[in-house]
Structures are given as structure tokens and as C-alpha cells.
Amino acid sequence: MSTIKLDLAKLDACLKTTNLGKSASNELWEELDSTNTRAYFLANSQAPSGTVVMARKQTAGRGRQGRPWQSPKDAGIYASFILRPTCKKEDIPVYTLALGVAASRAILSSTGVEVGLKWVNDLVVGRKKLGGILAEMVGDDFPPALILGIGINLNLSNVEIPDDLVNHVEWLSRLTGSEIDPNYLLAELALNLEELSNYIDAGDKAHVLDAWRKHSVTLGKQVQVIGSEGSHKDNKEGTALDINEDGALIVETVGGERLTLYAGEISIRNLDGTYC
Ligand code: BTN
């Protein structure tokens, strides 16, 4: 277990943002079901843009595709940002990519570890997953509130990892050999996210898309598109060509068909022919 814990006063001392994370409505919980669920509730109760909900432990952390997100105490960052974007409606999905870029930049500047972005929102080191992002919209109104949740593995050394995941999971302290300060890392992440969000709000989403391309481990790779609901029966193989201006992934299949993926799952082909 880590001895450096998330702490609102320490986080505040590290924060260099103008708005993000500066709200008096920020919350840090010892234990919570899910920071995304709590942020959703707060967004519905008019919490201001820039509010962050954090927890030292989640009992029902949620991943994409309805999967659980293991969130042991002080072993990771579990945080959800409430944003009220002022950009065009069609630009909203780019915020999810912005959070991925912000996280990779923050991890590099605070730990020296280079993190890749696997479309659509996995943080990976080599073939292993270091973190993930869960984006959710609140209501159908425009402008909407956007919940951007992120989980980053900091220290899983003493955590029992299920057999099927053990070769697929990475954590930062294993890579750096030292303890990670979640306050500093989260503050760096907020600063980068605020900067990238400002570009989107100012109509320059291309800046974020280009930054995402630079961190991508997906583009140019052979990929397998996992069928609906995670089923493998409709899998298609092809090459990931690019992301379009909405952040959707363009895949050219071996048969020459062009797919535009707005959500879902892909596996990337390794040199030995396996997929991860
Ligand atoms: C994924 O499946 O890769 C997304 C994982 C997102 C996990 C984070 S942890 C903080 C926030 N609260 C949640 O319940 N989920 C997200």
C-alpha cells in the first residue's frame, strides 16, 4: 500500500490550473462506489464546470462496456472531472481523446514513463494496460455536462490480480521503482486537460487530434475490430489508418472496406501474430 495519499490540501498546493479542480465543490472520498456515478449526480445538481470527484478506493468502479474497474485503496488514481463544454456539439467526443493526451503528458512529466494511447481511450505501456477513461454525458440538453472519469494504476504490488489479467496490467511504481505522488500527478493531469480543453472550446480540436496521433499506438497497426457487445463472432481485421475529425477510428479491412468506428473495442496485432 502507498504511503503518499490523495489529499485535498496537497492537491490544491500542486494545482496550477485556472479553473479545473479549483471548485469548492471538489470531493475526495475515503471510499465511494464510483467517482463517475457521484459526478453524474453532482452534475445533475448543478455542480460547476471544473469540479473533480476523487476517491481513495472505489467499491463499484466502472469500466467501459459494463466491465468493473478494480480500485483498491490508495493503489491508483480514481477521479472524475465534470466539464460543461462550450464547444460545438460534434466536437464533444474529442474531450475523451484530450483526457488521454493529458494523462500521457502528465505521466511523462511526473514519472518519466512514456504511455501510449490505444484507441479509443486505453493508457498502455507495451502490451499492458496502465489506465482507462470512462466518458459519460449527463442529459440530452445542449450544452451538456460531460463526466470524464479516469483510473490510473499507481501501485498494485500487494494487490491480488486475477489470473486472466495478470499479464495485461501495468502500474507506475513497478516501472519507476519508487512511490508515485497522486497529488502531483493529478495536478499535472488537470493542467494538461485544461489546456487541451481550451483548444477545443476555441474551435481548434485539430490541435488535440494531432496530439493524440503522436501518442497513438494504434495508427498504422493491424487491428481486429471486436464485434458488437464484445462478441468475437463479427470480428474484422484490417489496418488502422487514422482518426477522423470526430475522433472516430478509420480502419481499412483486408477486403478493402473502410470502417468508421465511433466506439467499441479493437485488439492490436503483435509481431508474433497474437492480438492484445
Ligand atoms: C476502462 O474500461 O478502460 C475505463 C476505466 C475507467 C475507470 C475510472 S476510475 C474513476 C472513474 N470512476 C469509475 O467508476 N470509472 C472511472
PDB file of C-alpha atoms and ligand atoms in Angstrom:
ATOM      1  CA  MET A   1       0.000   0.000   0.000  1.00  0.00           C
ATOM      2  CA  SER A   2       1.149   3.520  -0.790  1.00  0.00           C
ATOM      3  CA  THR A   3       2.113   5.963   1.955  1.00  0.00           C
ATOM      4  CA  ILE A   4       1.570   9.048  -0.206  1.00  0.00           C
ATOM      5  CA  LYS A   5      -2.166   9.568  -0.356  1.00  0.00           C
ATOM      6  CA  LEU A   6      -4.529  11.833  -2.212  1.00  0.00           C
ATOM      7  CA  ASP A   7      -5.104  14.843  -0.020  1.00  0.00           C
ATOM      8  CA  LEU A   8      -7.148  17.922  -0.952  1.00  0.00           C
ATOM      9  CA  ALA A   9      -4.742  20.428   0.623  1.00  0.00           C
ATOM     10  CA  LYS A  10      -1.708  18.854  -1.082  1.00  0.00           C
ATOM     11  CA  LEU A  11      -3.543  18.644  -4.391  1.00  0.00           C
ATOM     12  CA  ASP A  12      -4.521  22.285  -4.119  1.00  0.00           C
ATOM     13  CA  ALA A  13      -0.910  23.253  -3.434  1.00  0.00           C
ATOM     14  CA  CYS A  14       0.177  21.415  -6.605  1.00  0.00           C
ATOM     15  CA  LEU A  15      -2.611  22.728  -8.875  1.00  0.00           C
ATOM     16  CA  LYS A  16      -1.565  25.299 -11.476  1.00  0.00           C
ATOM     17  CA  THR A  17      -4.893  25.438 -13.317  1.00  0.00           C
ATOM     18  CA  THR A  18      -7.177  28.460 -13.677  1.00  0.00           C
ATOM     19  CA  ASN A  19     -10.448  26.594 -13.238  1.00  0.00           C
ATOM     20  CA  LEU A  20     -10.173  22.812 -13.414  1.00  0.00           C
ATOM     21  CA  GLY A  21     -10.005  21.335  -9.918  1.00  0.00           C
ATOM     22  CA  LYS A  22     -10.339  24.761  -8.307  1.00  0.00           C
ATOM     23  CA  SER A  23     -14.015  24.396  -7.440  1.00  0.00           C
ATOM     24  CA  ALA A  24     -15.093  24.479  -3.800  1.00  0.00           C
ATOM     25  CA  SER A  25     -17.411  21.611  -4.814  1.00  0.00           C
ATOM     26  CA  ASN A  26     -14.473  19.178  -5.261  1.00  0.00           C
ATOM     27  CA  GLU A  27     -14.865  15.982  -3.298  1.00  0.00           C
ATOM     28  CA  LEU A  28     -12.343  13.446  -2.023  1.00  0.00           C
ATOM     29  CA  TRP A  29     -13.853  10.283  -0.556  1.00  0.00           C
ATOM     30  CA  GLU A  30     -12.117   7.646   1.559  1.00  0.00           C
ATOM     31  CA  GLU A  31     -14.391   5.129  -0.118  1.00  0.00           C
ATOM     32  CA  LEU A  32     -17.046   5.536  -2.774  1.00  0.00           C
ATOM     33  CA  ASP A  33     -18.965   3.264  -5.130  1.00  0.00           C
ATOM     34  CA  SER A  34     -17.812   5.119  -8.247  1.00  0.00           C
ATOM     35  CA  THR A  35     -16.500   8.646  -8.792  1.00  0.00           C
ATOM     36  CA  ASN A  36     -18.311   8.727 -12.164  1.00  0.00           C
ATOM     37  CA  THR A  37     -21.637   7.863 -10.518  1.00  0.00           C
ATOM     38  CA  ARG A  38     -21.120  10.560  -7.878  1.00  0.00           C
ATOM     39  CA  ALA A  39     -20.008  13.116 -10.500  1.00  0.00           C
ATOM     40  CA  TYR A  40     -23.132  12.303 -12.539  1.00  0.00           C
ATOM     41  CA  PHE A  41     -25.291  13.082  -9.513  1.00  0.00           C
ATOM     42  CA  LEU A  42     -23.393  16.335  -8.806  1.00  0.00           C
ATOM     43  CA  ALA A  43     -23.615  17.427 -12.449  1.00  0.00           C
ATOM     44  CA  ASN A  44     -27.389  16.955 -12.270  1.00  0.00           C
ATOM     45  CA  SER A  45     -27.340  19.092  -9.118  1.00  0.00           C
ATOM     46  CA  GLN A  46     -25.681  21.986 -10.978  1.00  0.00           C
ATOM     47  CA  ALA A  47     -22.091  21.422  -9.811  1.00  0.00           C
ATOM     48  CA  PRO A  48     -19.888  23.916 -11.660  1.00  0.00           C
ATOM     49  CA  SER A  49     -17.665  23.024 -14.580  1.00  0.00           C
ATOM     50  CA  GLY A  50     -14.215  22.029 -13.342  1.00  0.00           C
ATOM     51  CA  THR A  51     -15.446  20.113 -10.293  1.00  0.00           C
ATOM     52  CA  VAL A  52     -13.442  16.940  -9.562  1.00  0.00           C
ATOM     53  CA  VAL A  53     -14.634  13.906  -7.621  1.00  0.00           C
ATOM     54  CA  MET A  54     -11.877  11.649  -6.282  1.00  0.00           C
ATOM     55  CA  ALA A  55     -11.776   8.545  -4.139  1.00  0.00           C
ATOM     56  CA  ARG A  56      -9.019   6.634  -2.357  1.00  0.00           C
ATOM     57  CA  LYS A  57     -10.989   3.458  -3.003  1.00  0.00           C
ATOM     58  CA  GLN A  58     -13.976   2.541  -5.189  1.00  0.00           C
ATOM     59  CA  THR A  59     -16.276  -0.332  -4.321  1.00  0.00           C
ATOM     60  CA  ALA A  60     -18.095  -0.378  -7.668  1.00  0.00           C
ATOM     61  CA  GLY A  61     -15.657   1.289 -10.080  1.00  0.00           C
ATOM     62  CA  ARG A  62     -16.982   1.108 -13.624  1.00  0.00           C
ATOM     63  CA  GLY A  63     -15.035   0.467 -16.821  1.00  0.00           C
ATOM     64  CA  ARG A  64     -16.220   0.611 -20.403  1.00  0.00           C
ATOM     65  CA  GLN A  65     -18.574  -1.999 -21.869  1.00  0.00           C
ATOM     66  CA  GLY A  66     -20.108  -2.513 -18.404  1.00  0.00           C
ATOM     67  CA  ARG A  67     -16.913  -4.036 -17.041  1.00  0.00           C
ATOM     68  CA  PRO A  68     -15.845  -3.470 -13.408  1.00  0.00           C
ATOM     69  CA  TRP A  69     -12.772  -1.343 -12.645  1.00  0.00           C
ATOM     70  CA  GLN A  70     -10.772  -2.763  -9.748  1.00  0.00           C
ATOM     71  CA  SER A  71      -9.992   0.157  -7.428  1.00  0.00           C
ATOM     72  CA  PRO A  72      -8.112  -0.980  -4.280  1.00  0.00           C
ATOM     73  CA  LYS A  73      -7.320   1.570  -1.590  1.00  0.00           C
ATOM     74  CA  ASP A  74      -4.516   4.024  -2.447  1.00  0.00           C
ATOM     75  CA  ALA A  75      -3.383   1.814  -5.315  1.00  0.00           C
ATOM     76  CA  GLY A  76      -4.416   4.172  -8.078  1.00  0.00           C
ATOM     77  CA  ILE A  77      -5.941   7.447  -9.127  1.00  0.00           C
ATOM     78  CA  TYR A  78      -9.728   7.261  -9.342  1.00  0.00           C
ATOM     79  CA  ALA A  79     -11.083  10.629 -10.432  1.00  0.00           C
ATOM     80  CA  SER A  80     -13.936  12.124 -12.443  1.00  0.00           C
ATOM     81  CA  PHE A  81     -13.996  15.626 -13.909  1.00  0.00           C
ATOM     82  CA  ILE A  82     -17.255  17.469 -14.521  1.00  0.00           C
ATOM     83  CA  LEU A  83     -16.990  19.684 -17.595  1.00  0.00           C
ATOM     84  CA  ARG A  84     -19.584  21.902 -19.218  1.00  0.00           C
ATOM     85  CA  PRO A  85     -18.093  22.340 -22.680  1.00  0.00           C
ATOM     86  CA  THR A  86     -18.812  25.436 -24.703  1.00  0.00           C
ATOM     87  CA  CYS A  87     -17.646  23.902 -27.991  1.00  0.00           C
ATOM     88  CA  LYS A  88     -19.800  22.739 -30.905  1.00  0.00           C
ATOM     89  CA  LYS A  89     -21.866  19.620 -30.158  1.00  0.00           C
ATOM     90  CA  GLU A  90     -19.982  17.479 -32.689  1.00  0.00           C
ATOM     91  CA  ASP A  91     -16.659  18.341 -31.032  1.00  0.00           C
ATOM     92  CA  ILE A  92     -17.609  16.885 -27.641  1.00  0.00           C
ATOM     93  CA  PRO A  93     -16.154  13.370 -28.231  1.00  0.00           C
ATOM     94  CA  VAL A  94     -12.729  14.974 -28.680  1.00  0.00           C
ATOM     95  CA  TYR A  95     -12.653  15.696 -24.916  1.00  0.00           C
ATOM     96  CA  THR A  96     -12.213  11.987 -24.271  1.00  0.00           C
ATOM     97  CA  LEU A  97      -9.139  11.976 -26.501  1.00  0.00           C
ATOM     98  CA  ALA A  98      -7.930  15.137 -24.761  1.00  0.00           C
ATOM     99  CA  LEU A  99      -8.014  13.367 -21.410  1.00  0.00           C
ATOM    100  CA  GLY A 100      -5.902  10.540 -22.817  1.00  0.00           C
ATOM    101  CA  VAL A 101      -3.321  13.010 -24.122  1.00  0.00           C
ATOM    102  CA  ALA A 102      -3.403  14.953 -20.841  1.00  0.00           C
ATOM    103  CA  ALA A 103      -2.808  11.753 -18.866  1.00  0.00           C
ATOM    104  CA  SER A 104       0.131  10.646 -21.036  1.00  0.00           C
ATOM    105  CA  ARG A 105       1.740  14.077 -20.796  1.00  0.00           C
ATOM    106  CA  ALA A 106       1.229  14.216 -17.035  1.00  0.00           C
ATOM    107  CA  ILE A 107       2.629  10.725 -16.504  1.00  0.00           C
ATOM    108  CA  LEU A 108       5.681  11.531 -18.618  1.00  0.00           C
ATOM    109  CA  SER A 109       6.385  14.818 -16.840  1.00  0.00           C
ATOM    110  CA  SER A 110       5.868  13.451 -13.345  1.00  0.00           C
ATOM    111  CA  THR A 111       7.405   9.963 -13.672  1.00  0.00           C
ATOM    112  CA  GLY A 112       9.375   9.816 -16.943  1.00  0.00           C
ATOM    113  CA  VAL A 113       7.232   6.877 -18.142  1.00  0.00           C
ATOM    114  CA  GLU A 114       6.096   7.003 -21.778  1.00  0.00           C
ATOM    115  CA  VAL A 115       2.488   5.970 -22.140  1.00  0.00           C
ATOM    116  CA  GLY A 116       0.816   5.067 -25.425  1.00  0.00           C
ATOM    117  CA  LEU A 117      -2.814   5.665 -26.301  1.00  0.00           C
ATOM    118  CA  LYS A 118      -4.724   2.729 -27.665  1.00  0.00           C
ATOM    119  CA  TRP A 119      -7.933   3.854 -29.388  1.00  0.00           C
ATOM    120  CA  VAL A 120     -10.269   4.812 -28.011  1.00  0.00           C
ATOM    121  CA  ASN A 121      -9.107   5.545 -24.511  1.00  0.00           C
ATOM    122  CA  ASP A 122      -6.705   2.961 -23.047  1.00  0.00           C
ATOM    123  CA  LEU A 123      -3.433   4.096 -21.491  1.00  0.00           C
ATOM    124  CA  VAL A 124      -0.886   1.405 -22.295  1.00  0.00           C
ATOM    125  CA  VAL A 125       2.770   0.651 -21.698  1.00  0.00           C
ATOM    126  CA  GLY A 126       3.960  -2.012 -24.104  1.00  0.00           C
ATOM    127  CA  ARG A 127       1.128  -4.500 -24.317  1.00  0.00           C
ATOM    128  CA  LYS A 128      -0.146  -3.804 -20.810  1.00  0.00           C
ATOM    129  CA  LYS A 129      -2.921  -1.521 -19.640  1.00  0.00           C
ATOM    130  CA  LEU A 130      -1.957   1.209 -17.178  1.00  0.00           C
ATOM    131  CA  GLY A 131      -5.211   3.114 -17.126  1.00  0.00           C
ATOM    132  CA  GLY A 132      -8.545   3.784 -18.741  1.00  0.00           C
ATOM    133  CA  ILE A 133     -11.102   6.512 -19.333  1.00  0.00           C
ATOM    134  CA  LEU A 134     -14.867   6.405 -18.999  1.00  0.00           C
ATOM    135  CA  ALA A 135     -16.709   9.364 -20.559  1.00  0.00           C
ATOM    136  CA  GLU A 136     -20.412   9.909 -19.908  1.00  0.00           C
ATOM    137  CA  MET A 137     -22.850  12.649 -20.923  1.00  0.00           C
ATOM    138  CA  VAL A 138     -25.422  13.965 -18.479  1.00  0.00           C
ATOM    139  CA  GLY A 139     -28.838  14.585 -20.064  1.00  0.00           C
ATOM    140  CA  ASP A 140     -29.735  15.339 -23.667  1.00  0.00           C
ATOM    141  CA  ASP A 141     -29.733  19.115 -23.352  1.00  0.00           C
ATOM    142  CA  PHE A 142     -27.173  21.295 -25.025  1.00  0.00           C
ATOM    143  CA  PRO A 143     -24.792  22.366 -23.666  1.00  0.00           C
ATOM    144  CA  PRO A 144     -24.486  19.088 -21.799  1.00  0.00           C
ATOM    145  CA  ALA A 145     -22.415  18.213 -18.776  1.00  0.00           C
ATOM    146  CA  LEU A 146     -19.652  15.781 -19.528  1.00  0.00           C
ATOM    147  CA  ILE A 147     -18.205  13.372 -16.972  1.00  0.00           C
ATOM    148  CA  LEU A 148     -14.654  12.326 -17.735  1.00  0.00           C
ATOM    149  CA  GLY A 149     -13.538   9.555 -15.403  1.00  0.00           C
ATOM    150  CA  ILE A 150     -10.025   8.221 -15.284  1.00  0.00           C
ATOM    151  CA  GLY A 151      -8.342   5.361 -13.484  1.00  0.00           C
ATOM    152  CA  ILE A 152      -4.531   5.088 -13.430  1.00  0.00           C
ATOM    153  CA  ASN A 153      -2.729   2.199 -11.764  1.00  0.00           C
ATOM    154  CA  LEU A 154      -0.070   3.521  -9.383  1.00  0.00           C
ATOM    155  CA  ASN A 155       0.817   0.601  -7.152  1.00  0.00           C
ATOM    156  CA  LEU A 156      -0.681  -2.870  -7.465  1.00  0.00           C
ATOM    157  CA  SER A 157       2.291  -4.712  -5.910  1.00  0.00           C
ATOM    158  CA  ASN A 158       0.280  -6.014  -2.971  1.00  0.00           C
ATOM    159  CA  VAL A 159      -2.949  -6.468  -4.864  1.00  0.00           C
ATOM    160  CA  GLU A 160      -4.138  -9.877  -5.941  1.00  0.00           C
ATOM    161  CA  ILE A 161      -4.645  -9.610  -9.681  1.00  0.00           C
ATOM    162  CA  PRO A 162      -6.942 -12.225 -11.290  1.00  0.00           C
ATOM    163  CA  ASP A 163      -5.051 -14.823 -13.376  1.00  0.00           C
ATOM    164  CA  ASP A 164      -6.626 -13.741 -16.648  1.00  0.00           C
ATOM    165  CA  LEU A 165      -5.444 -10.136 -16.118  1.00  0.00           C
ATOM    166  CA  VAL A 166      -2.025 -10.613 -14.580  1.00  0.00           C
ATOM    167  CA  ASN A 167      -0.132 -10.384 -17.881  1.00  0.00           C
ATOM    168  CA  HIS A 168      -2.216  -7.497 -19.139  1.00  0.00           C
ATOM    169  CA  VAL A 169      -1.958  -4.982 -16.312  1.00  0.00           C
ATOM    170  CA  GLU A 170       0.784  -2.460 -15.571  1.00  0.00           C
ATOM    171  CA  TRP A 171       1.347   0.038 -12.735  1.00  0.00           C
ATOM    172  CA  LEU A 172       3.604   3.038 -12.412  1.00  0.00           C
ATOM    173  CA  SER A 173       5.589   2.223  -9.270  1.00  0.00           C
ATOM    174  CA  ARG A 174       6.672  -1.079 -10.841  1.00  0.00           C
ATOM    175  CA  LEU A 175       8.102   0.847 -13.782  1.00  0.00           C
ATOM    176  CA  THR A 176       9.758   3.634 -11.799  1.00  0.00           C
ATOM    177  CA  GLY A 177      10.807   1.614  -8.738  1.00  0.00           C
ATOM    178  CA  SER A 178       9.525   4.339  -6.459  1.00  0.00           C
ATOM    179  CA  GLU A 179       6.297   5.577  -4.962  1.00  0.00           C
ATOM    180  CA  ILE A 180       4.160   7.919  -7.039  1.00  0.00           C
ATOM    181  CA  ASP A 181       2.615  11.044  -5.545  1.00  0.00           C
ATOM    182  CA  PRO A 182      -1.012  11.016  -6.789  1.00  0.00           C
ATOM    183  CA  ASN A 183      -1.461  14.689  -5.857  1.00  0.00           C
ATOM    184  CA  TYR A 184       1.286  15.900  -8.154  1.00  0.00           C
ATOM    185  CA  LEU A 185       0.285  13.563 -10.971  1.00  0.00           C
ATOM    186  CA  LEU A 186      -3.388  14.570 -10.788  1.00  0.00           C
ATOM    187  CA  ALA A 187      -2.448  18.265 -10.692  1.00  0.00           C
ATOM    188  CA  GLU A 188      -0.308  17.851 -13.821  1.00  0.00           C
ATOM    189  CA  LEU A 189      -3.128  15.949 -15.488  1.00  0.00           C
ATOM    190  CA  ALA A 190      -5.629  18.714 -14.683  1.00  0.00           C
ATOM    191  CA  LEU A 191      -3.292  21.370 -16.063  1.00  0.00           C
ATOM    192  CA  ASN A 192      -2.843  19.488 -19.334  1.00  0.00           C
ATOM    193  CA  LEU A 193      -6.564  18.736 -19.618  1.00  0.00           C
ATOM    194  CA  GLU A 194      -7.458  22.366 -19.054  1.00  0.00           C
ATOM    195  CA  GLU A 195      -5.018  23.499 -21.709  1.00  0.00           C
ATOM    196  CA  LEU A 196      -6.313  20.976 -24.279  1.00  0.00           C
ATOM    197  CA  SER A 197      -9.968  21.741 -23.423  1.00  0.00           C
ATOM    198  CA  ASN A 198      -9.299  25.408 -24.094  1.00  0.00           C
ATOM    199  CA  TYR A 199      -8.206  24.496 -27.615  1.00  0.00           C
ATOM    200  CA  ILE A 200     -11.429  22.547 -28.218  1.00  0.00           C
ATOM    201  CA  ASP A 201     -13.587  25.310 -26.761  1.00  0.00           C
ATOM    202  CA  ALA A 202     -11.807  27.812 -29.010  1.00  0.00           C
ATOM    203  CA  GLY A 203     -12.711  25.689 -32.079  1.00  0.00           C
ATOM    204  CA  ASP A 204      -9.238  24.181 -32.577  1.00  0.00           C
ATOM    205  CA  LYS A 205      -9.902  20.495 -31.997  1.00  0.00           C
ATOM    206  CA  ALA A 206      -7.285  19.694 -34.663  1.00  0.00           C
ATOM    207  CA  HIS A 207      -4.643  20.577 -32.071  1.00  0.00           C
ATOM    208  CA  VAL A 208      -5.920  17.801 -29.784  1.00  0.00           C
ATOM    209  CA  LEU A 209      -6.377  15.281 -32.596  1.00  0.00           C
ATOM    210  CA  ASP A 210      -2.769  15.839 -33.737  1.00  0.00           C
ATOM    211  CA  ALA A 211      -1.502  15.455 -30.174  1.00  0.00           C
ATOM    212  CA  TRP A 212      -3.490  12.207 -29.858  1.00  0.00           C
ATOM    213  CA  ARG A 213      -1.981  10.892 -33.123  1.00  0.00           C
ATOM    214  CA  LYS A 214       1.525  11.492 -31.720  1.00  0.00           C
ATOM    215  CA  HIS A 215       0.799   9.331 -28.655  1.00  0.00           C
ATOM    216  CA  SER A 216      -1.162   6.684 -30.558  1.00  0.00           C
ATOM    217  CA  VAL A 217      -0.049   3.060 -30.541  1.00  0.00           C
ATOM    218  CA  THR A 218      -2.985   2.137 -32.798  1.00  0.00           C
ATOM    219  CA  LEU A 219      -2.460   4.054 -36.036  1.00  0.00           C
ATOM    220  CA  GLY A 220      -0.660   2.128 -38.753  1.00  0.00           C
ATOM    221  CA  LYS A 221      -1.166  -1.166 -36.917  1.00  0.00           C
ATOM    222  CA  GLN A 222      -3.019  -4.321 -37.911  1.00  0.00           C
ATOM    223  CA  VAL A 223      -6.128  -4.427 -35.782  1.00  0.00           C
ATOM    224  CA  GLN A 224      -9.016  -6.701 -35.101  1.00  0.00           C
ATOM    225  CA  VAL A 225     -12.345  -4.968 -34.620  1.00  0.00           C
ATOM    226  CA  ILE A 226     -14.261  -6.791 -31.916  1.00  0.00           C
ATOM    227  CA  GLY A 227     -17.892  -7.370 -32.841  1.00  0.00           C
ATOM    228  CA  SER A 228     -20.840  -5.831 -31.070  1.00  0.00           C
ATOM    229  CA  GLU A 229     -21.200  -6.465 -27.329  1.00  0.00           C
ATOM    230  CA  GLY A 230     -17.615  -7.713 -27.227  1.00  0.00           C
ATOM    231  CA  SER A 231     -18.571 -10.859 -29.149  1.00  0.00           C
ATOM    232  CA  HIS A 232     -15.841 -12.274 -31.347  1.00  0.00           C
ATOM    233  CA  LYS A 233     -18.163 -13.638 -33.989  1.00  0.00           C
ATOM    234  CA  ASP A 234     -18.272 -10.471 -36.119  1.00  0.00           C
ATOM    235  CA  ASN A 235     -14.563  -9.668 -35.837  1.00  0.00           C
ATOM    236  CA  LYS A 236     -12.973  -7.955 -38.817  1.00  0.00           C
ATOM    237  CA  GLU A 237      -9.272  -7.495 -39.443  1.00  0.00           C
ATOM    238  CA  GLY A 238      -7.663  -4.528 -41.097  1.00  0.00           C
ATOM    239  CA  THR A 239      -5.268  -1.603 -40.772  1.00  0.00           C
ATOM    240  CA  ALA A 240      -5.957   1.380 -38.530  1.00  0.00           C
ATOM    241  CA  LEU A 241      -5.408   4.281 -40.924  1.00  0.00           C
ATOM    242  CA  ASP A 242      -6.244   7.399 -38.931  1.00  0.00           C
ATOM    243  CA  ILE A 243      -8.774   9.092 -36.694  1.00  0.00           C
ATOM    244  CA  ASN A 244     -11.225  11.452 -38.360  1.00  0.00           C
ATOM    245  CA  GLU A 245     -12.177  14.908 -37.119  1.00  0.00           C
ATOM    246  CA  ASP A 246     -14.658  13.408 -34.632  1.00  0.00           C
ATOM    247  CA  GLY A 247     -12.022  11.116 -33.146  1.00  0.00           C
ATOM    248  CA  ALA A 248     -13.572   8.061 -34.874  1.00  0.00           C
ATOM    249  CA  LEU A 249     -11.121   5.372 -35.994  1.00  0.00           C
ATOM    250  CA  ILE A 250     -10.818   4.645 -39.706  1.00  0.00           C
ATOM    251  CA  VAL A 251      -9.955   1.015 -40.420  1.00  0.00           C
ATOM    252  CA  GLU A 252      -9.374  -0.468 -43.870  1.00  0.00           C
ATOM    253  CA  THR A 253     -10.249  -4.142 -43.800  1.00  0.00           C
ATOM    254  CA  VAL A 254      -8.294  -6.786 -45.673  1.00  0.00           C
ATOM    255  CA  GLY A 255     -11.180  -6.858 -48.147  1.00  0.00           C
ATOM    256  CA  GLY A 256     -10.762  -3.119 -48.861  1.00  0.00           C
ATOM    257  CA  GLU A 257     -13.827  -1.980 -46.905  1.00  0.00           C
ATOM    258  CA  ARG A 258     -13.468   1.283 -44.928  1.00  0.00           C
ATOM    259  CA  LEU A 259     -14.919   1.171 -41.431  1.00  0.00           C
ATOM    260  CA  THR A 260     -15.525   4.250 -39.300  1.00  0.00           C
ATOM    261  CA  LEU A 261     -15.638   3.243 -35.648  1.00  0.00           C
ATOM    262  CA  TYR A 262     -17.188   5.665 -33.192  1.00  0.00           C
ATOM    263  CA  ALA A 263     -16.976   3.410 -30.175  1.00  0.00           C
ATOM    264  CA  GLY A 264     -16.217  -0.168 -29.351  1.00  0.00           C
ATOM    265  CA  GLU A 265     -13.210  -2.311 -28.969  1.00  0.00           C
ATOM    266  CA  ILE A 266     -10.161  -3.204 -31.015  1.00  0.00           C
ATOM    267  CA  SER A 267      -7.245  -5.559 -30.481  1.00  0.00           C
ATOM    268  CA  ILE A 268      -3.827  -4.772 -31.884  1.00  0.00           C
ATOM    269  CA  ARG A 269      -1.846  -7.449 -33.698  1.00  0.00           C
ATOM    270  CA  ASN A 270       1.548  -8.249 -32.163  1.00  0.00           C
ATOM    271  CA  LEU A 271       4.605  -9.310 -34.153  1.00  0.00           C
ATOM    272  CA  ASP A 272       4.020 -12.937 -33.163  1.00  0.00           C
ATOM    273  CA  GLY A 273       0.560 -12.809 -34.707  1.00  0.00           C
ATOM    274  CA  THR A 274      -1.348 -12.707 -31.437  1.00  0.00           C
ATOM    275  CA  TYR A 275      -3.697  -9.854 -30.585  1.00  0.00           C
ATOM    276  CA  CYS A 276      -3.902  -7.798 -27.412  1.00  0.00           C
TER     277      CYS A 276
HETATM  278  C1  BTN B   1     -11.920   1.418 -18.992  1.00  0.00           C
HETATM  279  O1  BTN B   1     -12.687   0.452 -19.043  1.00  0.00           O
HETATM  280  O2  BTN B   1     -10.799   1.360 -19.515  1.00  0.00           O
HETATM  281  C2  BTN B   1     -12.331   2.667 -18.290  1.00  0.00           C
HETATM  282  C3  BTN B   1     -11.981   2.659 -16.833  1.00  0.00           C
HETATM  283  C4  BTN B   1     -12.393   3.918 -16.098  1.00  0.00           C
HETATM  284  C5  BTN B   1     -12.189   3.815 -14.612  1.00  0.00           C
HETATM  285  C6  BTN B   1     -12.385   5.126 -13.897  1.00  0.00           C
HETATM  286  S1  BTN B   1     -11.860   5.075 -12.232  1.00  0.00           S
HETATM  287  C7  BTN B   1     -12.593   6.619 -11.930  1.00  0.00           C
HETATM  288  C8  BTN B   1     -13.906   6.647 -12.671  1.00  0.00           C
HETATM  289  N1  BTN B   1     -14.969   6.070 -11.867  1.00  0.00           N
HETATM  290  C9  BTN B   1     -15.421   4.942 -12.380  1.00  0.00           C
HETATM  291  O3  BTN B   1     -16.314   4.223 -11.874  1.00  0.00           O
HETATM  292  N2  BTN B   1     -14.783   4.651 -13.521  1.00  0.00           N
HETATM  293  C10 BTN B   1     -13.807   5.658 -13.848  1.00  0.00           C
END
